[in-house]
XYZ file of C-alpha atoms in Angstrom:
309
model
C 66.325 132.565 105.317
C 70.144 131.662 104.137
C 70.230 129.611 101.493
C 73.145 127.077 101.556
C 75.179 127.054 98.207
C 76.272 124.316 96.339
C 78.789 124.724 94.160
C 79.386 122.411 90.799
C 81.298 124.832 88.875
C 83.593 128.319 88.714
C 82.187 131.025 90.322
C 82.446 134.569 89.269
C 82.011 137.598 91.724
C 80.673 140.192 90.081
C 78.418 143.452 90.654
C 75.600 143.239 90.787
C 73.614 146.270 91.515
C 74.419 149.864 92.528
C 71.327 151.816 94.202
C 70.697 155.045 95.666
C 68.663 155.959 98.430
C 67.776 158.928 101.111
C 67.050 157.419 104.190
C 66.280 159.289 107.042
C 69.463 158.441 108.746
C 71.458 160.089 106.526
C 72.990 163.207 107.419
C 72.114 166.049 104.538
C 75.981 167.307 104.955
C 77.395 164.156 104.378
C 77.453 160.997 101.546
C 77.723 157.123 102.736
C 78.816 153.986 101.049
C 77.597 150.414 102.083
C 78.895 147.893 100.267
C 76.892 144.609 100.559
C 78.497 140.582 100.563
C 75.736 138.296 98.909
C 78.389 135.602 98.282
C 79.595 132.677 100.458
C 82.939 134.316 100.172
C 85.142 136.404 102.252
C 85.628 139.912 99.931
C 88.659 142.160 100.329
C 88.136 145.829 99.804
C 89.652 149.112 99.187
C 87.959 152.076 98.550
C 90.378 154.855 96.780
C 88.848 158.205 97.371
C 91.691 161.109 96.724
C 92.825 161.482 100.552
C 96.560 161.486 101.133
C 97.692 158.040 102.443
C 97.731 154.128 101.422
C 94.524 152.834 101.929
C 93.309 150.673 103.733
C 91.761 146.891 103.144
C 89.137 145.850 105.061
C 87.707 142.241 105.308
C 84.053 141.577 104.290
C 82.893 138.477 105.804
C 79.894 136.937 103.514
C 76.144 138.094 103.870
C 77.692 141.210 105.606
C 78.444 144.801 104.765
C 80.850 147.397 104.733
C 79.987 151.330 105.519
C 82.060 154.374 105.095
C 80.783 157.971 104.900
C 81.983 161.293 104.209
C 81.107 164.812 104.971
C 80.526 167.202 102.045
C 84.081 169.379 102.093
C 86.054 166.279 102.384
C 88.572 165.615 98.945
C 86.555 163.113 97.101
C 84.157 165.927 96.642
C 86.672 168.487 96.640
C 88.705 167.028 93.866
C 87.104 164.235 92.377
C 83.286 165.546 92.354
C 82.214 162.829 94.789
C 83.387 160.087 92.694
C 85.516 156.895 95.049
C 87.030 153.435 93.492
C 85.877 150.847 94.536
C 88.556 147.261 94.751
C 87.637 144.051 95.340
C 89.532 140.608 95.602
C 88.718 137.068 96.780
C 90.854 134.368 98.038
C 90.760 132.658 94.682
C 92.517 136.134 93.675
C 89.387 137.166 91.735
C 89.457 140.821 91.290
C 87.488 143.762 90.179
C 87.244 147.550 90.736
C 84.361 150.444 89.630
C 84.003 154.209 90.011
C 81.135 154.673 92.144
C 79.151 158.617 92.404
C 78.518 159.756 95.845
C 75.801 161.832 96.451
C 75.529 164.417 100.018
C 72.683 163.280 101.387
C 72.134 160.124 100.055
C 73.369 156.249 100.492
C 74.566 154.544 97.497
C 75.052 150.397 97.731
C 76.833 148.005 96.026
C 76.020 144.828 96.050
C 78.764 141.996 95.054
C 77.267 138.845 94.756
C 77.290 135.723 91.791
C 77.204 135.791 88.339
C 76.346 132.273 87.132
C 73.688 129.658 86.570
C 72.002 128.585 89.935
C 69.144 126.019 90.880
C 67.682 126.408 94.008
C 66.041 123.297 95.098
C 63.933 123.210 98.026
C 61.840 121.098 100.156
C 57.843 122.098 100.561
C 57.430 118.929 101.978
C 56.390 118.389 105.890
C 59.357 116.247 106.679
C 62.673 115.372 105.415
C 63.911 115.077 101.722
C 66.837 114.494 99.948
C 68.525 114.855 96.136
C 71.350 114.525 94.189
C 72.612 116.479 90.857
C 74.091 113.677 88.142
C 74.836 110.966 90.799
C 76.775 113.305 93.212
C 76.974 113.473 96.360
C 73.407 112.839 98.296
C 72.124 116.329 100.221
C 69.432 116.572 102.809
C 66.736 119.122 103.191
C 64.889 119.719 106.289
C 61.363 120.119 106.075
C 61.541 124.328 104.211
C 64.929 124.579 103.606
C 66.507 125.300 100.595
C 69.747 124.502 98.776
C 71.859 127.045 95.621
C 73.368 124.651 93.032
C 76.003 126.698 91.128
C 77.181 125.429 88.148
C 79.115 128.665 87.544
C 79.642 130.736 84.423
C 77.836 128.674 81.262
C 78.499 129.329 77.592
C 75.298 127.785 76.654
C 72.447 125.640 78.627
C 73.155 122.063 79.954
C 70.506 118.997 80.868
C 71.103 117.302 84.594
C 69.794 114.793 86.236
C 67.578 115.667 89.400
C 67.210 112.588 91.543
C 65.642 113.493 94.731
C 62.867 111.663 97.041
C 61.476 112.022 101.157
C 59.295 110.529 103.320
C 56.456 112.418 102.037
C 57.942 111.727 98.281
C 58.158 108.858 96.089
C 61.802 108.457 94.165
C 61.840 110.312 90.863
C 64.725 111.494 88.829
C 63.850 114.090 86.332
C 65.931 116.224 83.184
C 66.450 119.485 84.040
C 67.558 121.875 81.447
C 69.739 124.970 83.510
C 70.450 128.289 81.128
C 73.263 130.381 81.202
C 72.672 133.644 83.884
C 69.660 132.464 85.397
C 68.382 131.578 88.292
C 65.384 128.893 88.687
C 63.505 127.207 91.302
C 62.624 123.316 91.844
C 60.503 122.810 94.173
C 59.557 119.268 96.094
C 56.158 118.989 96.872
C 54.611 116.078 98.685
C 52.894 113.839 96.534
C 52.123 110.747 99.770
C 52.459 110.031 102.943
C 54.375 107.582 105.085
C 54.306 105.047 107.809
C 56.941 104.305 110.186
C 57.166 101.247 111.868
C 58.856 101.384 115.345
C 60.432 98.227 117.077
C 59.684 98.497 120.716
C 59.950 94.599 121.584
C 62.598 92.556 122.541
C 62.620 90.811 119.385
C 63.633 91.032 115.804
C 61.301 92.176 113.013
C 61.572 90.032 110.247
C 58.262 90.405 108.112
C 56.510 93.610 107.204
C 53.388 93.402 105.125
C 51.482 96.518 103.914
C 48.390 96.207 102.049
C 45.901 98.823 100.918
C 42.511 97.827 103.407
C 40.361 97.052 100.667
C 42.746 94.161 99.652
C 42.304 90.605 100.661
C 45.817 89.596 99.688
C 48.796 90.891 102.247
C 51.268 90.611 99.252
C 55.443 89.888 99.473
C 57.218 90.558 102.530
C 58.888 94.525 102.142
C 60.977 94.498 105.035
C 63.804 93.027 102.849
C 66.118 93.442 106.358
C 65.796 92.124 109.781
C 64.385 95.697 112.125
C 66.144 94.854 115.730
C 64.681 96.225 118.903
C 65.039 100.205 118.880
C 65.435 100.471 115.397
C 61.893 101.989 112.847
C 61.490 101.765 109.403
C 60.081 104.032 106.825
C 57.630 103.384 103.906
C 56.616 105.738 101.359
C 52.636 105.303 100.595
C 49.857 106.849 98.691
C 47.133 109.075 100.369
C 44.322 106.342 101.647
C 43.546 103.581 104.400
C 45.911 100.518 104.838
C 46.688 97.260 106.757
C 49.892 96.382 107.975
C 51.363 93.428 109.637
C 54.766 92.746 111.834
C 55.845 89.784 111.851
C 59.205 89.018 115.182
C 61.876 86.407 114.526
C 59.395 83.930 117.148
C 56.308 84.056 114.613
C 54.802 86.839 117.109
C 52.660 89.213 114.982
C 51.051 92.474 115.159
C 48.197 93.250 112.763
C 47.410 96.933 112.350
C 44.339 97.762 110.286
C 41.981 100.335 108.070
C 44.267 103.395 109.054
C 44.421 106.333 106.904
C 47.504 107.486 105.798
C 46.774 111.059 104.803
C 49.360 113.453 102.059
C 51.926 114.821 103.840
C 51.913 113.244 107.029
C 53.367 110.141 108.756
C 51.640 107.259 110.989
C 53.487 106.138 113.405
C 52.971 102.044 114.101
C 54.870 100.724 117.617
C 55.584 96.600 117.549
C 55.665 95.597 120.997
C 54.965 91.913 120.826
C 58.051 89.680 122.473
C 57.985 85.795 122.067
C 55.311 84.928 125.009
C 52.648 86.490 122.605
C 53.417 83.880 119.968
C 50.417 82.491 118.527
C 49.793 80.348 115.213
C 49.723 82.506 112.218
C 46.721 82.572 110.335
C 46.594 81.147 106.797
C 47.157 83.921 104.379
C 47.239 84.362 100.323
C 50.554 85.140 98.983
C 51.066 85.926 95.768
C 54.030 87.681 93.928
C 53.536 91.149 93.322
C 53.501 90.824 89.787
C 50.788 89.117 89.726
C 49.001 90.966 92.391
C 49.415 93.860 90.513
C 48.012 92.109 87.477
C 44.944 90.755 89.450
C 44.608 93.773 92.529
C 45.764 97.222 91.473
C 47.205 98.007 94.494
C 48.512 101.360 95.870
C 51.763 102.649 95.929
C 54.479 101.603 98.737
C 58.487 102.624 98.766
C 60.723 101.726 101.552
C 62.970 104.624 102.365
C 65.321 103.863 105.396
C 65.678 102.702 108.617
C 66.643 104.876 111.975
C 67.054 104.476 115.551
C 65.786 107.975 116.628
């Protein structure tokens, strides 16, 4: 899987590694060079091997490679003892050159990568998640997706604020330490499930109550707005048994009772009532959330967003 790189600092393109292999495909009378570009940048390179004439510049696309081979009797081995000069640059003006020792019968690999501090954020939940770094741009991650955030070349450690949330994750703000020239990982793991309410009626939904099944109190309206027809809403909830009451603009309501919502799973609820289904609402004890928390300890519920999917 490719990692999307989000750049927050200055990136330096540098030599990462050089290795020598003897694969079966390497001719015993040839030496081979493969240059790998593991950056998000276009790399322009030339290989100076001592031959006569101008050296062509080759363009290597991100995550692709360039290869070249030499016969044992080529000038590079006769005049330069198997050494070539590799020069490469980026569009931003960074330039680098190095000497590579070739060996007949072997393939030399030269990898161009990033020399900076990177934080890899991965979504390990079964649904979407999202995050920001230091209150910056909101970035979305599908299930199993990951981003690499580059902080450039750091001279010392820095502290960043990582905010993240998701359908199966309660919102959190954490402080992370980023170290110079280091790649570190942070996994977003599920700590909840989700209730998705779909308005399949012709009316606006105006109230939604979500309460633990064992709690006799409905508590407060958790909608905070109106839910129009053909629109959905998500709530992140602790795993457990839940009761849900949905009320439309005409006073019609549906009760969804004794629903188990498990960790890292979404349960769907569809509201189909219309104004022709109006019935007199029951008298349900309702108290403010602060009082409810004191008298009846409750599981956690968090509204996430409206959706038209």
